[in-house]
PDB file of C-alpha atoms and ligand atoms in Angstrom:
ATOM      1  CA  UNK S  30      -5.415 -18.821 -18.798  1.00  0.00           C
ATOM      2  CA  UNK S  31      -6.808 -21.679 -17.138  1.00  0.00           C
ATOM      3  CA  UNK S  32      -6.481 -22.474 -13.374  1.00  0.00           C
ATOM      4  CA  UNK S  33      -5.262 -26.654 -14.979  1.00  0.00           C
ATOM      5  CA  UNK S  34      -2.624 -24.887 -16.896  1.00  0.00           C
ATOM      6  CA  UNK S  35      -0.971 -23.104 -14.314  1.00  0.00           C
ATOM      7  CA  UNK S  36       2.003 -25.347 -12.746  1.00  0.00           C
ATOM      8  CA  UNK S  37       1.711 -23.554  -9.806  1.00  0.00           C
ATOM      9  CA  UNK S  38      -1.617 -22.527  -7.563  1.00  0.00           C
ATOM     10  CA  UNK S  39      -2.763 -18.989  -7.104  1.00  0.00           C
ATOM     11  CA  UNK S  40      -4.007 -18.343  -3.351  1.00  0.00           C
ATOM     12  CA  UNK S  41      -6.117 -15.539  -1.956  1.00  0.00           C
ATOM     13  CA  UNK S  42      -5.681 -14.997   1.696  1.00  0.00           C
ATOM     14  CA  UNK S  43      -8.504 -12.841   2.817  1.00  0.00           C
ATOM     15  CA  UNK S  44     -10.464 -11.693   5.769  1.00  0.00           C
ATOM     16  CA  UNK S  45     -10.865  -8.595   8.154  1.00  0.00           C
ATOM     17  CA  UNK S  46      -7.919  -6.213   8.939  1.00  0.00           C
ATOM     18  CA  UNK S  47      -6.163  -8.033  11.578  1.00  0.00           C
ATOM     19  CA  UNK S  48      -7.074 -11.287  11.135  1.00  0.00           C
ATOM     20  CA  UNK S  49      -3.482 -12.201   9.972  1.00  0.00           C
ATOM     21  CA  UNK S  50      -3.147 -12.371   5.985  1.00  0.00           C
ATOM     22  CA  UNK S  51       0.378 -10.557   5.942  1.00  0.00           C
ATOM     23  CA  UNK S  52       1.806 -12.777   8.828  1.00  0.00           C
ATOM     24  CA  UNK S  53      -0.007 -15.713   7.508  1.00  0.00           C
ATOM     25  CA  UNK S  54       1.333 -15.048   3.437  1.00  0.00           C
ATOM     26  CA  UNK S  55       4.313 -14.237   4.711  1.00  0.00           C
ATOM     27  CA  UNK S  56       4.961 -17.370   6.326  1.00  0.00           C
ATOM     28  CA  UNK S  57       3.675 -19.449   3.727  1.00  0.00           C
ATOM     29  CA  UNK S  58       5.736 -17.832   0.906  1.00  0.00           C
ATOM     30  CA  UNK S  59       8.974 -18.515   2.162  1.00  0.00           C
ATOM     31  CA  UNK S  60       7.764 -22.321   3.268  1.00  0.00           C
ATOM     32  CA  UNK S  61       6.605 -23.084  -0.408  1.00  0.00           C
ATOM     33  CA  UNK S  62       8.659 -20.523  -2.542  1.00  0.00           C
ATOM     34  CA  UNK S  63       5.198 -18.345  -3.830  1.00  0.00           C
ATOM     35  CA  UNK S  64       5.219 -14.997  -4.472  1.00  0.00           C
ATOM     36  CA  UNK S  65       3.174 -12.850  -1.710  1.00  0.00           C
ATOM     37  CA  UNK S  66       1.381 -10.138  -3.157  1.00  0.00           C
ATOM     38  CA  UNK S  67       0.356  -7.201  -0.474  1.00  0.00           C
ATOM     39  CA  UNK S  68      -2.243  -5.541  -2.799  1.00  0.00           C
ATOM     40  CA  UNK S  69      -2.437  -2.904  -0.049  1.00  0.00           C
ATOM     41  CA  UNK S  70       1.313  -2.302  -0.499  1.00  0.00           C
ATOM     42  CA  UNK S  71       1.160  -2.228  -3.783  1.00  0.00           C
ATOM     43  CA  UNK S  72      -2.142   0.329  -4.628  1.00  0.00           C
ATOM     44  CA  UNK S  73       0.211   2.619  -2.455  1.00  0.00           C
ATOM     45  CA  UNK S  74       3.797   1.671  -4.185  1.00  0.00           C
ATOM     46  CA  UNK S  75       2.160   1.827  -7.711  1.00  0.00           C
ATOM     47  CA  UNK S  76      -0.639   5.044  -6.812  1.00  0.00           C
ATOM     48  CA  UNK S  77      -3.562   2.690  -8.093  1.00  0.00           C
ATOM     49  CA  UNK S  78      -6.051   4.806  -6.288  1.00  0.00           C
ATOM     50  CA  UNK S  79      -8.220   7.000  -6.810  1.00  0.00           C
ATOM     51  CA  UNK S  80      -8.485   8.453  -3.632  1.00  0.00           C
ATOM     52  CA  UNK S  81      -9.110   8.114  -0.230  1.00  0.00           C
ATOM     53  CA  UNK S  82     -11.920   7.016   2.033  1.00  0.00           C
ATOM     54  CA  UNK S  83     -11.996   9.218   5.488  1.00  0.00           C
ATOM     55  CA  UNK S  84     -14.579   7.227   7.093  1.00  0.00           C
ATOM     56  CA  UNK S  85     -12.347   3.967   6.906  1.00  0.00           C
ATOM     57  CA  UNK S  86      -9.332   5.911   6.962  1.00  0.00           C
ATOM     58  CA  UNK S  87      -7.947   4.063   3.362  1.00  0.00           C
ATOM     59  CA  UNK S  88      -7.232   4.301  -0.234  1.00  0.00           C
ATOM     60  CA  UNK S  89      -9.905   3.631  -2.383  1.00  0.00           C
ATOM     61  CA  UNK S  90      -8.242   1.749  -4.877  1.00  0.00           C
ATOM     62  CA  UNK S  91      -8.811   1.735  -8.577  1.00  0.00           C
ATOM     63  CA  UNK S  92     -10.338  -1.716  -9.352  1.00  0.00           C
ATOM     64  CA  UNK S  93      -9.085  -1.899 -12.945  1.00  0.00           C
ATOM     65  CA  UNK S  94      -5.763  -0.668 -12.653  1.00  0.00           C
ATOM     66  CA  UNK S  95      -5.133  -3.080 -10.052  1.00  0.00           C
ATOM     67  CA  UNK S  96      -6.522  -5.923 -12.126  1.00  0.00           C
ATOM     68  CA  UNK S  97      -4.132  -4.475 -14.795  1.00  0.00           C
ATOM     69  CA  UNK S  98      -0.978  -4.051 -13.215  1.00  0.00           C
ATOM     70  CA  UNK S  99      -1.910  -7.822 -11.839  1.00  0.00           C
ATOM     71  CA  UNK S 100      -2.865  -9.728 -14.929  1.00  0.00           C
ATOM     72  CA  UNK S 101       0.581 -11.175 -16.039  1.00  0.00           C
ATOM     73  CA  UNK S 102       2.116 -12.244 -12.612  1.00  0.00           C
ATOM     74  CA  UNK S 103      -1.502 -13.763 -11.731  1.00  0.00           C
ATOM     75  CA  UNK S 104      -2.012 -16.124 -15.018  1.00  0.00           C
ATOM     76  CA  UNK S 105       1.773 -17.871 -14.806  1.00  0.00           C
ATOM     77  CA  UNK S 106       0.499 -18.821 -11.230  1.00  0.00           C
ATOM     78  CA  UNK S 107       2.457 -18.620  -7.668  1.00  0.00           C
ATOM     79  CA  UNK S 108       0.553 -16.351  -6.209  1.00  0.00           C
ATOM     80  CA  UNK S 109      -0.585 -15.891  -2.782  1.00  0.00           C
ATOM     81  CA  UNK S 110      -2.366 -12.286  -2.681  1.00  0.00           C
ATOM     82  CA  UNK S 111      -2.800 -10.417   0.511  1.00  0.00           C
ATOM     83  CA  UNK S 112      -6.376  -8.226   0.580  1.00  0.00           C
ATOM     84  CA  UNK S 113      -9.314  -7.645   2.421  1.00  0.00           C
ATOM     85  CA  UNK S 114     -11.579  -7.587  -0.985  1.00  0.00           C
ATOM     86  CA  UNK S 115     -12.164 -10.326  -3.088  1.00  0.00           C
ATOM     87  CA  UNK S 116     -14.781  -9.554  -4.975  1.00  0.00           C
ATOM     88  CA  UNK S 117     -13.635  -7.507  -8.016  1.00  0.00           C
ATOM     89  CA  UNK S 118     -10.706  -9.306  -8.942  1.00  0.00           C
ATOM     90  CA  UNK S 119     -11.143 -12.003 -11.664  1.00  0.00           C
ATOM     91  CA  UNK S 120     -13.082 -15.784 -10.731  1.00  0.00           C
ATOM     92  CA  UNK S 121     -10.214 -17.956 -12.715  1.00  0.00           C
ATOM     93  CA  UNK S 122      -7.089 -16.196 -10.984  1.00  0.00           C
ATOM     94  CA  UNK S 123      -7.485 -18.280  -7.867  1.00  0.00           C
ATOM     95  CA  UNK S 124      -7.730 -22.244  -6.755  1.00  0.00           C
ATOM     96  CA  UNK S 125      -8.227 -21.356  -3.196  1.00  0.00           C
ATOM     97  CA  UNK S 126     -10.116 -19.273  -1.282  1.00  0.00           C
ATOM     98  CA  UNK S 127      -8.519 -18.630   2.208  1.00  0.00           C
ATOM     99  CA  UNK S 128     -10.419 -16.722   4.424  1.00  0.00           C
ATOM    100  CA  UNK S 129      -9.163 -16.122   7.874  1.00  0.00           C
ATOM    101  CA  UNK S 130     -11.277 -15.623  11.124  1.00  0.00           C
ATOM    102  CA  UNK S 131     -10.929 -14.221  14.799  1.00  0.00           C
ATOM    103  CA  UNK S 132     -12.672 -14.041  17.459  1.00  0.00           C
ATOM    104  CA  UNK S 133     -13.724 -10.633  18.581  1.00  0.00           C
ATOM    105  CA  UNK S 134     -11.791  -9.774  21.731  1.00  0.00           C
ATOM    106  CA  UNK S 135      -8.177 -11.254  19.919  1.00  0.00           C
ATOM    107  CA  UNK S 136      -9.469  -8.883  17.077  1.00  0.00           C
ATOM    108  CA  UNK S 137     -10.143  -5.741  19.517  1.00  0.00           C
ATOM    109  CA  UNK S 138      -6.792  -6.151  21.046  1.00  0.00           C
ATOM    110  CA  UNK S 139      -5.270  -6.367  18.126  1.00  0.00           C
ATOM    111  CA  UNK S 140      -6.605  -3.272  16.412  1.00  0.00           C
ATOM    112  CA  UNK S 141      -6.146  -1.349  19.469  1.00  0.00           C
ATOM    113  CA  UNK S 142      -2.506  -1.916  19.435  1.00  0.00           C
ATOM    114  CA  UNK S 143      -2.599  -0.630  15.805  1.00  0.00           C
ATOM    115  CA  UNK S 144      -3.800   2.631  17.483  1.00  0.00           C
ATOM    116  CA  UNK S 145      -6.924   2.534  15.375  1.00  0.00           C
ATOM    117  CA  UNK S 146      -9.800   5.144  16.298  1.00  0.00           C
ATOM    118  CA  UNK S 147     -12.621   4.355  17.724  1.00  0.00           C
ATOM    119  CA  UNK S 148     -14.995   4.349  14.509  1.00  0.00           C
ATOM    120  CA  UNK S 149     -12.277   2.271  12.339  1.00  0.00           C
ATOM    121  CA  UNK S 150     -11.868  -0.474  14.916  1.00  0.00           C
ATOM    122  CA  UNK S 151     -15.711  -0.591  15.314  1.00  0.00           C
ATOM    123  CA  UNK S 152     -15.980  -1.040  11.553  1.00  0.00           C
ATOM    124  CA  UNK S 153     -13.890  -3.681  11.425  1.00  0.00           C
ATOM    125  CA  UNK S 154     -15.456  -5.338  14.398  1.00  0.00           C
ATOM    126  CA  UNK S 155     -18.128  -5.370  12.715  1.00  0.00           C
ATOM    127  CA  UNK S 156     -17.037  -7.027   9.451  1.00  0.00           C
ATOM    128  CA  UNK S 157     -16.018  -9.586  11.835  1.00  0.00           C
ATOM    129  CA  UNK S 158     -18.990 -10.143  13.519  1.00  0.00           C
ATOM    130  CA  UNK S 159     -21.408 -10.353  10.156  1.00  0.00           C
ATOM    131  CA  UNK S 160     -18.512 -12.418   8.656  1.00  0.00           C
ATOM    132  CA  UNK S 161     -18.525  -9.493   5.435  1.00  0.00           C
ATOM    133  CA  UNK S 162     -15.792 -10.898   3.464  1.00  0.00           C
ATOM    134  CA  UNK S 163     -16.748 -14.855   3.926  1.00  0.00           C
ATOM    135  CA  UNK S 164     -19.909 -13.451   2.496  1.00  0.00           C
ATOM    136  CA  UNK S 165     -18.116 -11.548  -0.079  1.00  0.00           C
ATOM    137  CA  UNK S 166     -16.200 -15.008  -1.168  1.00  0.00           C
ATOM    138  CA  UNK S 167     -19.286 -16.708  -1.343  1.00  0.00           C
ATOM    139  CA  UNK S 168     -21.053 -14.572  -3.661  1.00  0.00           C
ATOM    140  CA  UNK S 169     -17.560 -14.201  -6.168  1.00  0.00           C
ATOM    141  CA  UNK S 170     -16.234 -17.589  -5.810  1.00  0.00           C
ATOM    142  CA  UNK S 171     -17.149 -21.148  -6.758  1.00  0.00           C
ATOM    143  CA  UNK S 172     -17.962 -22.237  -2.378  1.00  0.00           C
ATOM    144  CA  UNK S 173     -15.755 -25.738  -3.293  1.00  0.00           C
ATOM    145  CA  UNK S 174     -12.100 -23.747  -3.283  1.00  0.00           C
ATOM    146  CA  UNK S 175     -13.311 -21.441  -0.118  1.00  0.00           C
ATOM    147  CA  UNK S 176     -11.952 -22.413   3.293  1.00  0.00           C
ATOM    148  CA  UNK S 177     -12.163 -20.625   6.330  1.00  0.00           C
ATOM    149  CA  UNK S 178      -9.334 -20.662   9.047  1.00  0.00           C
ATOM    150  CA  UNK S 179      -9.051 -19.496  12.665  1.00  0.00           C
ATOM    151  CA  UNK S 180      -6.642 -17.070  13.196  1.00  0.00           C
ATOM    152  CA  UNK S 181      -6.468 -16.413  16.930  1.00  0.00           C
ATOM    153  CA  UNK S 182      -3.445 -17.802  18.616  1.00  0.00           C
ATOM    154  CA  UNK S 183       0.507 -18.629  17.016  1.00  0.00           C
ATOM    155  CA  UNK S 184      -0.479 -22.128  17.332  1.00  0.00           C
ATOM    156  CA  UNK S 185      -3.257 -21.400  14.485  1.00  0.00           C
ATOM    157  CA  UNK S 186      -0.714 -19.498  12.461  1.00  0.00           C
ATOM    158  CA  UNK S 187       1.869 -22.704  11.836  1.00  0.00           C
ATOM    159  CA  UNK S 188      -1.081 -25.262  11.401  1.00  0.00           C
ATOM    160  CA  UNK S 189      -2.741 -22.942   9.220  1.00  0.00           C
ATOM    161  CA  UNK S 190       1.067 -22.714   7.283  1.00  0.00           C
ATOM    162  CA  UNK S 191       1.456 -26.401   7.414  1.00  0.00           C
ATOM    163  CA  UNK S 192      -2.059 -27.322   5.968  1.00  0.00           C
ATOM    164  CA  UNK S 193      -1.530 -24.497   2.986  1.00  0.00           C
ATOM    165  CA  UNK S 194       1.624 -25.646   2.574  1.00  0.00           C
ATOM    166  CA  UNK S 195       0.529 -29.131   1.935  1.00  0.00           C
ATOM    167  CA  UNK S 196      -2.418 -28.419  -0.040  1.00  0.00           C
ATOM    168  CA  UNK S 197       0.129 -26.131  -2.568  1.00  0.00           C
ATOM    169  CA  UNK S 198       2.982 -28.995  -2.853  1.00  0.00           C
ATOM    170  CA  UNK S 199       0.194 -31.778  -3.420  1.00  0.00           C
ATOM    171  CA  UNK S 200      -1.177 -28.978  -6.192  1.00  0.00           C
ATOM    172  CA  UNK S 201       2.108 -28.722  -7.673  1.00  0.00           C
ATOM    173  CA  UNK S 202       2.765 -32.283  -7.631  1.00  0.00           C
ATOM    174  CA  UNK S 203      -0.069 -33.236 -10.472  1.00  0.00           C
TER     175      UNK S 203
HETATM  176  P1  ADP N 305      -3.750  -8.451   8.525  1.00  0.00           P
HETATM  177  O1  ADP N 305      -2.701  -8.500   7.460  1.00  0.00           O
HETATM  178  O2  ADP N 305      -4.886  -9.389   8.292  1.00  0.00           O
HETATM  179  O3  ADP N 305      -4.246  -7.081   8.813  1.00  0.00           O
HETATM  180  P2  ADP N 305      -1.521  -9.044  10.309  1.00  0.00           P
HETATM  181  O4  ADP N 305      -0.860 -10.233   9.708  1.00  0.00           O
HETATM  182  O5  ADP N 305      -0.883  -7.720  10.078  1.00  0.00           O
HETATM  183  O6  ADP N 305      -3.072  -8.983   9.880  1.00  0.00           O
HETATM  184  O7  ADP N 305      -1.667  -9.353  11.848  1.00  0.00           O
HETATM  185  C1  ADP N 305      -2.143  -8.387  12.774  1.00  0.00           C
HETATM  186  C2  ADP N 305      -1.469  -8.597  14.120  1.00  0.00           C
HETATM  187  O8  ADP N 305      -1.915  -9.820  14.686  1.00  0.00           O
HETATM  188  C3  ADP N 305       0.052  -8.709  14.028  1.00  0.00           C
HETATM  189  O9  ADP N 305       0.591  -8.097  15.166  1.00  0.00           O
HETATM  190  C4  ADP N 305       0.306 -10.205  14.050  1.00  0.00           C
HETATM  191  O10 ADP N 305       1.541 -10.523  14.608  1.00  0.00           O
HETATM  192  C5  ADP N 305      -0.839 -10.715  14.910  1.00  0.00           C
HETATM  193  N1  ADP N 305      -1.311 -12.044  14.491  1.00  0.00           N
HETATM  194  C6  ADP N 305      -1.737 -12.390  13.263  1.00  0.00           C
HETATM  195  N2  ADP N 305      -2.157 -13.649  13.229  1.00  0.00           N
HETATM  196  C7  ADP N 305      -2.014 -14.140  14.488  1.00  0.00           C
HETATM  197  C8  ADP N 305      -2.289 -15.405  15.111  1.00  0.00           C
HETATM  198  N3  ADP N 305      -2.799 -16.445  14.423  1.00  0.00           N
HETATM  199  N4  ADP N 305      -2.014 -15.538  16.434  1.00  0.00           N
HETATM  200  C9  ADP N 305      -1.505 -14.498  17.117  1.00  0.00           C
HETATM  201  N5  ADP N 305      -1.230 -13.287  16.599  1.00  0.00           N
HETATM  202  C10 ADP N 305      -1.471 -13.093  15.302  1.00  0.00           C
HETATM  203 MN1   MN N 306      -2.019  -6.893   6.163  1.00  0.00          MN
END
C-alpha cells in the first residue's frame, strides 16, 4: 500500500541504545493514539530470531519473519516502531524518519546504569560517535522524511513529543 493511502502516518523512531526511542514512542503513542511497536519486545515475545550475538550481547533477529509478522499492522498505518535498525525493513512502510541523538557523556551514564559491560557500552559509544544508524537512514530512506532529534535532557523529550505530535495530527488532518 501506498504511504497517500494510509489515513494515518507510520513513524520509525531510531537511533543508538539509549538514546530514548521507548520513552520517546511511548510518550508519543498515548499523546496521538498510535500504536508503539517495540520490535525488540516483540523478536523476543514472538522468537523471531535466529540466535544470538555474544559480542553485542543480543538476538539476532530474523529479518523476514519480522517483516512478516509486521506487514498487516504496518500497511493500515499508525505505527510508531521502536528499533535500532532501519535498514532491512521495507522503504514505503514509513513517512518519517526519526532518529534520535545524545551526546556522549548523557549516553555513558546512561548505559552504565543499565549495567552494561565494558565492550557493549563501548560499542554503542561508538555507534554514537560515527552517527551508524543516521548513516544507516540515509542510505535506506528517501533524506526528505529523515529528522534527527536531541535526546539529552527531559526538556528534549516533551518538545521532541510536542513537535511529533504535531507533525502526525497535521498528517492526519489531509
Ligand atoms: P532506548 O529505547 O533508545 O534504548 P530508553 O527510552 O530506554 O532508550 O531510555 C534510556 C534511559 O534514558 C531511560 O532511563 C530513560 O528514562 C532515559 N532517557 C531517555 N530519553 C531521555 C531524555 N531525553 N532526557 C533524559 N533522560 C532520558
Ligand atoms: Mn528501547
Amino acid at each position: 500500500m501506498m504511504a497517500e493511502e494510509r489515513q494515518q502516518p507510520n513513524l520509525l523512531v531510531t537511533g543508538t541504545p539509549g538514546t530514548g526511542k521507548t520513552s520517546l514512542c511511548s510518550l508519543l503513542a498515548d499523546a496521538t493514539g498510535l500504536r508503539h511497536i517495540n520490535v525488540g519486545e516483540l523478536v523476543k515475545d514472538k522468537r523471531l530470531y535466529d540466535g544470538w550475538d555474544p559480542n553485542l550481547e543480543c538476538y539476532i533477529l530474523d529479518e523476514d519473519l519480522v517483516c512478516d509478522e509486521l506487514e498487516e499492522t504496518m500497511s493500515k498505518g499508525g505505527n510508531i516502531v521502536d528499533y535500532h535498525s532501519c535498514e532491512f525493513f521495507p522503504e514505503r512502510w514509513f513517512d518519517a524518519i526519526i532518529v534520535l541523538q545524545t551526546d556522549n557523556s548523557v549516553l555513558y551514564e546512561r548505559l552504565s546504569n543499565r549495567g552494561y559491560t565494558a565492550e557493549k557500552l563501548q560499542n554503542n559509544i561508538e555507534c554514537e560517535i560515527f552517527q551508524v544508524l543516521l548513516e544507516e537512514a540515509r542510505e535506506s530512506y528517501s533524506h526528505d522524511i529523515i529528522k534527527t532529534l536531541p535526546s539529552n535532557t527531559i526538556e528534549d523529550m516533551s518538545s521532541n513529543v510536542e513537535l511529533l505530535k504535531n507533525w502526525v495530527q497535521s498528517r492526519m488532518a489531509n
